[in-house]
Coordinates of C-alpha atoms and ligand atoms in Angstrom, one line a residue:
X184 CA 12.9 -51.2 59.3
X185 CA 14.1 -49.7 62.7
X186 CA 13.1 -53.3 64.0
X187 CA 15.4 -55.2 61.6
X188 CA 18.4 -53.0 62.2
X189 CA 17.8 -53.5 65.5
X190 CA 18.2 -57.2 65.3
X191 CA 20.9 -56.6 62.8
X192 CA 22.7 -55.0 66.1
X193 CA 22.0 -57.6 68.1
X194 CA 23.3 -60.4 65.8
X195 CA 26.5 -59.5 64.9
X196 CA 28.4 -62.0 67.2
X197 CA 26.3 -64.4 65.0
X198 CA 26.9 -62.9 61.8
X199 CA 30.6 -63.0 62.7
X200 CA 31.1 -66.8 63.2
X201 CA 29.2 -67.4 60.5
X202 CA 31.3 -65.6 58.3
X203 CA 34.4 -67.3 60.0
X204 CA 33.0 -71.1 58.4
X205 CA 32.2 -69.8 55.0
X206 CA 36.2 -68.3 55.4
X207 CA 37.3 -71.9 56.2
X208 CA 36.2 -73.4 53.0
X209 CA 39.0 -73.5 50.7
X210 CA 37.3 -72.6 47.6
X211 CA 39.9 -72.0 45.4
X212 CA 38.6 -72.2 42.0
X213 CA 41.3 -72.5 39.6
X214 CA 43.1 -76.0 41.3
X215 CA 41.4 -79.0 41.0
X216 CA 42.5 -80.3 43.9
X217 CA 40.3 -78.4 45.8
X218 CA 37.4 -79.1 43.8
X219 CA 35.6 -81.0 46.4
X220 CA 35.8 -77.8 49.0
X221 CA 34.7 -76.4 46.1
X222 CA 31.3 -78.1 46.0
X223 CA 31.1 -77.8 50.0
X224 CA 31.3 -74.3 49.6
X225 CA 28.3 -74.4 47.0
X226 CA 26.5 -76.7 49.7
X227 CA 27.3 -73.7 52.5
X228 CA 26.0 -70.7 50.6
X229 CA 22.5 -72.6 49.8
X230 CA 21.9 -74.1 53.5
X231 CA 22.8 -70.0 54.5
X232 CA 20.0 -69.4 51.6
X233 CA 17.7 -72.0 53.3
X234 CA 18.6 -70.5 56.7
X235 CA 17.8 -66.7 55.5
X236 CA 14.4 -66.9 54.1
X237 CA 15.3 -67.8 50.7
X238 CA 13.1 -70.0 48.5
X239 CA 14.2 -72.7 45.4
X240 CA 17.1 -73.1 46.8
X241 CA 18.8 -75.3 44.5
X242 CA 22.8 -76.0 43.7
X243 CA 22.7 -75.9 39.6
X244 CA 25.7 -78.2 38.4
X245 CA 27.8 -77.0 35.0
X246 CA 30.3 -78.4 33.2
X247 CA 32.5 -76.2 36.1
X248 CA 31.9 -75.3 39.4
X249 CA 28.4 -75.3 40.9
X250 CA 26.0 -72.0 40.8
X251 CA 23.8 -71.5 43.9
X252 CA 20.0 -70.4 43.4
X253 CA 17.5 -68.8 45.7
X254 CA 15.1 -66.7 45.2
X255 CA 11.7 -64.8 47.3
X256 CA 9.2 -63.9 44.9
X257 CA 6.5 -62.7 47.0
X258 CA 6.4 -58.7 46.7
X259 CA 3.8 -58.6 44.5
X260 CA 4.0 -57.7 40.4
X261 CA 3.9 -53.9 41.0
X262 CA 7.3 -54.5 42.9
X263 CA 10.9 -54.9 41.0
X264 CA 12.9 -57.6 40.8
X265 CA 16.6 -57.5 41.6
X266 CA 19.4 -60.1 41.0
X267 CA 22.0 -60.3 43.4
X268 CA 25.1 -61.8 42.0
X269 CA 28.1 -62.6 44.0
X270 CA 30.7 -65.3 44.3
X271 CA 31.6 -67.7 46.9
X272 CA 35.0 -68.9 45.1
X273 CA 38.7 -67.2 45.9
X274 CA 41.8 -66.8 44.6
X275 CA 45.5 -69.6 45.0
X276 CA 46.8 -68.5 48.8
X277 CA 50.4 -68.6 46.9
X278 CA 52.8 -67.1 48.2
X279 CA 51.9 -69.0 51.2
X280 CA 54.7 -68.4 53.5
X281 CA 53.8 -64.3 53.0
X282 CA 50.8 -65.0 54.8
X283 CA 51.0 -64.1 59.2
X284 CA 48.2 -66.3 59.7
X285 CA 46.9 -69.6 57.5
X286 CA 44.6 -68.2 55.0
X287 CA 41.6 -70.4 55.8
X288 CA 42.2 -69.9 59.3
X289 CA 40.2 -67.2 59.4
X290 CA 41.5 -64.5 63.2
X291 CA 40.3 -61.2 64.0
X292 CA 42.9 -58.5 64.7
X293 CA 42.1 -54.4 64.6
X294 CA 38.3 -55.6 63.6
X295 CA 39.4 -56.8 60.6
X296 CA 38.9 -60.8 59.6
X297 CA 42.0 -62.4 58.1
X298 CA 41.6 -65.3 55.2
X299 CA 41.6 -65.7 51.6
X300 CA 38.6 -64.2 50.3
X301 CA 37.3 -62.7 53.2
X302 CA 36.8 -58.9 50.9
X303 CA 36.6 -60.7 47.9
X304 CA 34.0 -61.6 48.0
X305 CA 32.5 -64.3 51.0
X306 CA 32.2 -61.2 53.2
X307 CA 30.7 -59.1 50.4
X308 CA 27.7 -62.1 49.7
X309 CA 27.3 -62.7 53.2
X310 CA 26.3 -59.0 53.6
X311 CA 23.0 -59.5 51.2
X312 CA 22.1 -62.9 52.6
X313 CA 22.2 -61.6 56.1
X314 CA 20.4 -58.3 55.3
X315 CA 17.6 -60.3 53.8
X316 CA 17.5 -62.9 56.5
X317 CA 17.2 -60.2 59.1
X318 CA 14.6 -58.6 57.2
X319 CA 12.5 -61.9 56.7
X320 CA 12.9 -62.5 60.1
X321 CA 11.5 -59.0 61.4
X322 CA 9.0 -58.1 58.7
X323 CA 8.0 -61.3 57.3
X324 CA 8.8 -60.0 53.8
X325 CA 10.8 -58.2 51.5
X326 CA 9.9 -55.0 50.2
X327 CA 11.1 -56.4 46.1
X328 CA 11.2 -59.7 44.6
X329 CA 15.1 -61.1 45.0
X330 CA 16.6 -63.7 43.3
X331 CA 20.4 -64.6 44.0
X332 CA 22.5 -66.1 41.6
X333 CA 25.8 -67.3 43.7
X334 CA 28.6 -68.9 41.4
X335 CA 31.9 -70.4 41.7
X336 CA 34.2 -69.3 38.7
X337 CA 34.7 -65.6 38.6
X338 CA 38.1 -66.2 40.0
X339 CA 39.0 -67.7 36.8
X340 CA 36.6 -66.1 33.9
X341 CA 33.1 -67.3 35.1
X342 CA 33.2 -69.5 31.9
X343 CA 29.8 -71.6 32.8
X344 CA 27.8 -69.0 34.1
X345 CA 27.3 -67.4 30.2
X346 CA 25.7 -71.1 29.5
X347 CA 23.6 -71.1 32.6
X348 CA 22.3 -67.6 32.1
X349 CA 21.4 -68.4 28.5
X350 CA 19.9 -71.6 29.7
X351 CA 17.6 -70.1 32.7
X352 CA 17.3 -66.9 31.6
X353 CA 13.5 -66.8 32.1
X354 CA 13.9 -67.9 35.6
X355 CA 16.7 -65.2 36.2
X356 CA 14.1 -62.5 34.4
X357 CA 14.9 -59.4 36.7
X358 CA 15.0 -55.8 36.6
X359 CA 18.7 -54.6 37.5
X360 CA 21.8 -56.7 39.2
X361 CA 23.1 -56.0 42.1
X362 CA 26.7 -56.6 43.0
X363 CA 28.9 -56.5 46.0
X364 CA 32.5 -57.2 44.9
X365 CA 34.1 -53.8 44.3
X366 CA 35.9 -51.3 46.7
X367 CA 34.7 -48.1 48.6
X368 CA 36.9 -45.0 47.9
X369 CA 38.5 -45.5 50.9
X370 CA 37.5 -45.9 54.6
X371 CA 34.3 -44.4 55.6
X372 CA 34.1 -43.1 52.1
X373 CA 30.8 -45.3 50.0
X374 CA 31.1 -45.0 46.3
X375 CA 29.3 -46.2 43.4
X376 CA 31.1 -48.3 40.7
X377 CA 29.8 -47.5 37.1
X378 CA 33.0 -49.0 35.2
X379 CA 35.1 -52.2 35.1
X380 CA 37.8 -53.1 33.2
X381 CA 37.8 -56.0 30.5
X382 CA 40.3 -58.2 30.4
X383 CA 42.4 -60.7 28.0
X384 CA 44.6 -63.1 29.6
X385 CA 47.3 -64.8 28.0
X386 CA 50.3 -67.3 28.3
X387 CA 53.2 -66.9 26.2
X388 CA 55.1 -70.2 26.1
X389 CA 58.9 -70.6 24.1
X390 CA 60.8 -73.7 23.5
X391 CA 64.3 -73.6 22.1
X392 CA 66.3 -76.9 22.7
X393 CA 64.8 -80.2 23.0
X394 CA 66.3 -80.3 26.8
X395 CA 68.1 -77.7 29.1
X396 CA 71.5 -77.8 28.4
X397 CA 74.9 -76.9 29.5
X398 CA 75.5 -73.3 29.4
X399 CA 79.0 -73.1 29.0
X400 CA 78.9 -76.0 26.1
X401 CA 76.3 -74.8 24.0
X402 CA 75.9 -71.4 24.9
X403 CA 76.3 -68.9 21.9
X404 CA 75.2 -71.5 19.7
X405 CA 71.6 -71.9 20.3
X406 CA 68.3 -69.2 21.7
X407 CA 68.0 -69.3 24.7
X408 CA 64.4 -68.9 25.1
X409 CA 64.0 -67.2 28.5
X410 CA 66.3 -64.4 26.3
X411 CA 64.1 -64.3 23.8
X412 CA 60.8 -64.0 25.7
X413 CA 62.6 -61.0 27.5
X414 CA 63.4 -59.7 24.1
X415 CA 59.3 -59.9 23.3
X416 CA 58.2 -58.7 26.3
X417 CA 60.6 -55.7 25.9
X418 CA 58.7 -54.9 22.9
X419 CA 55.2 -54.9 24.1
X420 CA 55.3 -51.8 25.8
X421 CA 57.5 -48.6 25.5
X422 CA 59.4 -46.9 29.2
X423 CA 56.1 -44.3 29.2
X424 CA 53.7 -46.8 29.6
X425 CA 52.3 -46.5 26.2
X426 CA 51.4 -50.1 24.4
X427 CA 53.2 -50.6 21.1
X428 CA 51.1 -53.5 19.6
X429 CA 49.4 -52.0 16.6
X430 CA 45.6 -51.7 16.6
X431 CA 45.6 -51.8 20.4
X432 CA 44.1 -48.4 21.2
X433 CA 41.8 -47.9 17.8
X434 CA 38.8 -49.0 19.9
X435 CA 39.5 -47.0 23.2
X436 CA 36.5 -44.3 23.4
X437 CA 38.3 -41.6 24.4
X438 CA 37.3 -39.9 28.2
X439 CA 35.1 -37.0 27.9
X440 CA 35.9 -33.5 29.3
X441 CA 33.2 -34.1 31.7
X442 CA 34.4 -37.3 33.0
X443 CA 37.5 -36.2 33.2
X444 CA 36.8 -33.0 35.2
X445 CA 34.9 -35.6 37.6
X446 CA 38.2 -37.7 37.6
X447 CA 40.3 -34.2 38.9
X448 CA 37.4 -34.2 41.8
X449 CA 37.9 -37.5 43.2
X450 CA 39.9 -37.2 46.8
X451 CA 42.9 -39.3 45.5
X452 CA 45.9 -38.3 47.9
X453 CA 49.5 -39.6 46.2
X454 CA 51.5 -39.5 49.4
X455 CA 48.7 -41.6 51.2
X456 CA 48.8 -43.4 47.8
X457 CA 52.8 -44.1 47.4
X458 CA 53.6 -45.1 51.6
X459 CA 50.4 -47.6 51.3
X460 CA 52.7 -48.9 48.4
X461 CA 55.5 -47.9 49.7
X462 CA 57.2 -46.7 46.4
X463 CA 59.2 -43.4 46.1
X464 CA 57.7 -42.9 42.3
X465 CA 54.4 -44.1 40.6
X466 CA 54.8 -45.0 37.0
X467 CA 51.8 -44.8 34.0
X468 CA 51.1 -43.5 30.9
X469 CA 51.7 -40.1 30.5
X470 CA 49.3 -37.5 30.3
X471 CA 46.8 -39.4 32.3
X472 CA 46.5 -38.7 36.0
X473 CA 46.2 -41.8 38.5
X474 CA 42.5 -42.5 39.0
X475 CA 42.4 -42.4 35.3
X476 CA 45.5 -44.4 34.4
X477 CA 44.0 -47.2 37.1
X478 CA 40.2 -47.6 36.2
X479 CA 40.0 -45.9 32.8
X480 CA 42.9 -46.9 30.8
X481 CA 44.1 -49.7 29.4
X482 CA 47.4 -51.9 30.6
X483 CA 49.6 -54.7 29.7
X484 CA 51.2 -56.8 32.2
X485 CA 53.6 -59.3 33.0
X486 CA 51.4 -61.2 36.0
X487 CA 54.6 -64.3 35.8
X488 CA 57.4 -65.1 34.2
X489 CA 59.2 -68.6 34.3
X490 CA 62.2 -70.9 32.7
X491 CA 65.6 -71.9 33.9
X492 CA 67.0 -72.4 37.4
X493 CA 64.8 -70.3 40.0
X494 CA 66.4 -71.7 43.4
X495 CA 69.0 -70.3 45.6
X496 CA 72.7 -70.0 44.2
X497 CA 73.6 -70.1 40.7
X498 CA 73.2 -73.3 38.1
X499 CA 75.0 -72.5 34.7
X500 CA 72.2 -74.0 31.9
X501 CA 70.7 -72.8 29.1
X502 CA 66.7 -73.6 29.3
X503 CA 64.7 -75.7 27.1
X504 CA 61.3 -73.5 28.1
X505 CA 60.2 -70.2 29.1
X506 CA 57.3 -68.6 29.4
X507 CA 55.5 -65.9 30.4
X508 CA 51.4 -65.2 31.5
X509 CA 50.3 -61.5 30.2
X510 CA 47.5 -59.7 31.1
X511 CA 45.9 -56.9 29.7
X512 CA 43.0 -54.7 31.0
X513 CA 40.7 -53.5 28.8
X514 CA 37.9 -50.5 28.5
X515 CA 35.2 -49.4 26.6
X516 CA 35.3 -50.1 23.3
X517 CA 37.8 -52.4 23.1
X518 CA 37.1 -56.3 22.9
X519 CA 38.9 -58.8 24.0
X520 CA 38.3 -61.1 21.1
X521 CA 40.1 -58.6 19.4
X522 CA 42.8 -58.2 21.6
X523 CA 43.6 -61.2 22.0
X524 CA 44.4 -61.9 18.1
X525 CA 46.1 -58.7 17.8
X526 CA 48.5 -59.9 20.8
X527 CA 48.8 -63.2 19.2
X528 CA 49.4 -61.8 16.0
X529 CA 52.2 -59.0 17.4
X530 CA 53.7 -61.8 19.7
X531 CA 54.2 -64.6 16.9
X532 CA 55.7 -61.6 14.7
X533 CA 58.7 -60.7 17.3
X534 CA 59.2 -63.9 18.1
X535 CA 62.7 -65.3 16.2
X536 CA 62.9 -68.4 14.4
X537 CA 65.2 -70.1 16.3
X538 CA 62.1 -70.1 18.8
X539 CA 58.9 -72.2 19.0
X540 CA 56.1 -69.9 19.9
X541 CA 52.8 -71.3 21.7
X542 CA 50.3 -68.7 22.7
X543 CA 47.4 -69.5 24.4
X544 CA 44.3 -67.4 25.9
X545 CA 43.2 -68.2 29.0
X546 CA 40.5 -65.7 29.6
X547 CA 39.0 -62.9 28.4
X548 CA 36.1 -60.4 29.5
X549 CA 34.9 -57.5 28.2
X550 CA 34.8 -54.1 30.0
X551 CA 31.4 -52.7 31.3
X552 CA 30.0 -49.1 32.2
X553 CA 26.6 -48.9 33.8
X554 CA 24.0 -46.2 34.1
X555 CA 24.4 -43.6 36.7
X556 CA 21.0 -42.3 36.8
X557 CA 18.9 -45.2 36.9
X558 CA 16.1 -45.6 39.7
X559 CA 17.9 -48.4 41.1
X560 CA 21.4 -46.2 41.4
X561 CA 19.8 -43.6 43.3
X562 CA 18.4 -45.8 45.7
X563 CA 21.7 -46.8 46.7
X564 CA 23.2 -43.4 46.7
X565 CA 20.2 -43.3 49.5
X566 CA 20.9 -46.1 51.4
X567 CA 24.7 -46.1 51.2
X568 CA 24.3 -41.9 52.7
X569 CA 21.9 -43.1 55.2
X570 CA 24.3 -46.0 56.6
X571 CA 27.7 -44.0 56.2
X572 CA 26.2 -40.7 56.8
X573 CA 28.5 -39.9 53.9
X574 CA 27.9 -38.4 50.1
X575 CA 29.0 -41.1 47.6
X576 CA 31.1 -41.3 45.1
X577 CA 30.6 -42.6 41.4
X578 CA 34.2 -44.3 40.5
X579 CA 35.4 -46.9 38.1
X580 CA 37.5 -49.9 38.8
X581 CA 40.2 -51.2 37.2
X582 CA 39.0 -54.7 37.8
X583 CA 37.3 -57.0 36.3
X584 CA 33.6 -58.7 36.6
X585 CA 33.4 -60.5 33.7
X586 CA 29.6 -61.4 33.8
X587 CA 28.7 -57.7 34.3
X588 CA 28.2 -57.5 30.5
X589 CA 26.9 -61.0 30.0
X590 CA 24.2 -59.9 32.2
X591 CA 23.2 -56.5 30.4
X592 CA 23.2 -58.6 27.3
X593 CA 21.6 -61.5 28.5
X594 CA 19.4 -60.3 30.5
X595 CA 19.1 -56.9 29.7
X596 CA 19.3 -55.7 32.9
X597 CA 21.7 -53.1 34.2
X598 CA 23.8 -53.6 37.0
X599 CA 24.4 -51.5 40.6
X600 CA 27.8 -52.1 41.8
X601 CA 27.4 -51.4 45.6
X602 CA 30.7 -52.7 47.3
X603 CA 32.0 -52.7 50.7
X604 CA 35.4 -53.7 50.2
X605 CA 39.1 -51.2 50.2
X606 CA 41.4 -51.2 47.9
X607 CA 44.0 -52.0 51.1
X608 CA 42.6 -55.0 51.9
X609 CA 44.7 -57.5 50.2
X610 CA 42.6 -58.8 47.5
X611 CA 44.3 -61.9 45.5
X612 CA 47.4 -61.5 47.6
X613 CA 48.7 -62.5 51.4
X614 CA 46.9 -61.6 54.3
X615 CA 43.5 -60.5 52.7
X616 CA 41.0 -59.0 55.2
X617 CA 37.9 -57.3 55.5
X618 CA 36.6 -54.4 57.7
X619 CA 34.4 -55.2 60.3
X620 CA 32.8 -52.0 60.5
X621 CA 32.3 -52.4 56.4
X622 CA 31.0 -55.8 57.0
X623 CA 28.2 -54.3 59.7
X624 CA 27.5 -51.1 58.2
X625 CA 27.1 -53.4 54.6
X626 CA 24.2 -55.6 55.8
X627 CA 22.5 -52.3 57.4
X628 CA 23.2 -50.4 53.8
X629 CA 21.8 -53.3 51.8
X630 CA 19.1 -53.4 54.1
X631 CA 18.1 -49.7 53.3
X632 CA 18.8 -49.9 50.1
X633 CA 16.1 -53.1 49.5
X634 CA 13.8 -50.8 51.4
X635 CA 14.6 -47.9 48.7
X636 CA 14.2 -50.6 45.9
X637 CA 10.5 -50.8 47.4
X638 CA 9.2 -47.7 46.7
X639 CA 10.0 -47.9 42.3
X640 CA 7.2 -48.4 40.9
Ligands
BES298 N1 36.4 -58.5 43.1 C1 37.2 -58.6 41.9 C2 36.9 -57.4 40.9 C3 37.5 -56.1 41.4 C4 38.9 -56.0 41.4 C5 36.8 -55.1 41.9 C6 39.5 -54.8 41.9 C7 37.3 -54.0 42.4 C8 38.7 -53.8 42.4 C9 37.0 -59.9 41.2 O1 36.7 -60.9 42.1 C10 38.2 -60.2 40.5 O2 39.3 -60.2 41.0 N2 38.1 -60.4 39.2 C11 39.2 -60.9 38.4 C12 38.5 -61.4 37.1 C13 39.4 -62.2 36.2 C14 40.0 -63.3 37.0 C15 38.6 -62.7 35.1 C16 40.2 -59.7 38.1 O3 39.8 -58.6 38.0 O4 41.4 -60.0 38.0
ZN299 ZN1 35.6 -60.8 43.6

């Protein structure tokens, strides 16, 4: 491979601009209005297939947002076959005015890359598809059968790629996933991901009066629903942290001593942890410490909250509507199905009469652990030491993937969580960048780590 890292060196201008178009597209998933950047983005990632090597190149329409396919099948039957899954859509740029510089605009500054969804997660895909370019070019082939499954909905619950695995799953036959859309431990640190959250997402939405109405006329008489929804929120969790709707923890597995002797291990640092955030005191449930109460316990939160008069000054009325989106992270064994009815169920309860309650889920996933020991994971523990000259670290995230555990059930086929992003880097908020050195040091570790694949038999 010393000739394809080589080239790897020598290419990273290229790699760089490239990176800089696929940034421009505006492939914000979740408004329609950008659905046709949307489908240009689809368009991108399969000419960069085309470009890389890659063959059956094909943009699979859904009921959604397009999946990309590409695939090189030529390593023989005593090779593997890996799945890389990644996705080319991003999160709303809101609140736009927070940003320093547009966010598909995409500047280098401190060799980072500035624009929405440059860590999460176009820079993370464009690592594999130019590892495997640079690898086609120098050695003509690659050392495992690859097939890429690209998609354009995990911002927003991947909701047609469970159809399109079910649908192709013979074509998508492989022998682990590989993903790049988590975090390292921090810079210069690799780590392994071998837990994600779930994840049930609601909206909470309260109607009093038929129209807003004059505070001062009517008030005292009538709910006023942005109270009430305060009232029901206030209920949903107690000052410690703990969740108070019943049932809610009866399927949490509980952490092992083991894991939790690993979790006292990890190099967390607070003060490096608080002045990121800049917040004099961290807040969680008690008796868990911080890497636990982040990746391996469960939350509830408010993610908005709306009704009423929200611009400058003051406006004396009494809203019609409030409402309120919740989120709540989930982990092994709990299911969002579940969750979800057992919210419903607890929110409808508090809610008073003098209220009209609508409560509707917009997404759920479920939570996911993956093997630590598997051939596959120690290949990357490998290749990530080799490019990093670092050991790596197993973690857990306290995101979400929600096709991770389509996947192992679909396809039965675990999944290696390889990422190259930090957790400083802005993900789903303003001014999201990526690492340059990460974004290098990626394609070289995905590179070594395809060569490691090579050698399982
Ligand atoms: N890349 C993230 C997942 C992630 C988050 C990994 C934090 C590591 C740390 C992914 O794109 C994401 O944001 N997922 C959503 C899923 C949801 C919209 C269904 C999430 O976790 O909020
Ligand atoms: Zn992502």
């Amino acid at each position: 491979m010393d000739k394809t890292i080589k080239y790897i060196n020598e290419n990273k201008k290229r790699y760089l601009s490239e990176l800089e178009e696929f940034l421009k597209i505006p492939s914000i998933s979740t408004n329609p209005e950008n659905a046709d950047d949307v489908k240009r983005c689809a368009s991108f990632v399969s000419d960069k297939m085309n470009e890389a090597g890659l063959e059956n190149v094909k943009i699979y329409e859904t009921k959604g947002h397009p999946v990309v396919y590409g695939d090189w099948l030529k390593a023989g039957d005593d090779k593997i076959t890996i799945l890389i899954y990644g996705h080319y859509d991003v999160q709303p740029v809101d609140p736009i005015n927070l940003w320093t510089n547009p966010p598909f605009e995409p500047i280098i500054k401190n060799n980072k890359i500035y624009a929405r969804g440059a860590t999460d997660d176009k820079g993370q895909v464009y690592i594999h598809l130019k590892s495997i370019e640079a690898i086609l070019k120098n050695e003509s082939k690659l050392p495992v059968n690859v097939k890429f499954v690209i998609e354009g909905e995990e911002e927003i619950g991947s909701e047609h790629l469970t159809p399109f695995l079910e649908k192709y799953k013979d074509m998508l036959k492989c022998d682990y996933v590989v993903v790049s859309d988590t975090a390292m431990y921090g810079e210069g640190q690799p780590a392994i991901t071998y837990g994600l959250r779930g994840l049930s997402y609601n909206e909470i939405l309260l109607t009093g009066p038929n129209r807003d109405l004059h505070s001062g006329s009517f008030g005292g008489t009538v709910e006023n629903p942005l109270n009430a929804l305060c009232n029901i929120i206030s209920k949903l969790k107690d000052e410690k942290g703990k969740i108070l709707i019943p049932g809610f923890y009866d399927d949490v597995k509980p952490l092992s001593d083991k894991e939790r002797e690993e979790f006292k291990k990890l190099p967390y640092d607070e003060t490096v942890y608080k002045s990121d955030l800049e917040v004099d005191e961290l807040f969680g449930e008690e008796g868990y410490i911080n890497e636990e109460r982040r990746t391996a316990r469960p939350t509830l939160d408010v993610n908005g909250i709306w009704g009423g008069f929200q611009g400058e000054g003051a406006k004396t009325v009494l809203p019609s509507k409030a409402g309120a989106k919740v989120s709540m992270r989930l982990v092994p064994n709990q299911d969002p199905d579940k969750i979800d009815k057992l919210f419903t169920d607890f929110v409808t309860k508090l809610a008073p009469k003098s209220v009209k309650v609508e409560i509707k889920n917009l997404h759920n996933a479920k939570p996911a652990i993956t093997p630590i020991d598997s051939p596959a994971m120690n290949c990357a523990v490998e290749a990530l030491k080799k490019a990093y000259g670092k050991d790596v670290l197993f973690t857990r995230e306290g995101g979400s993937i929600p096709i991770v555990n389509t996947f192992q059930e679909i396809l039965n086929a675990p999944t290696v969580l390889i990422g190259f992003g930090l957790h400083t880097e802005n993900a789903h908020s303003p001014d999201e960048h990526f690492d340059l050195t990460n974004y290098y040091t990626g394609i070289e570790s995905i590179t070594y780590f395809l060569e490691e694949l090579g050698k399982i038999k």
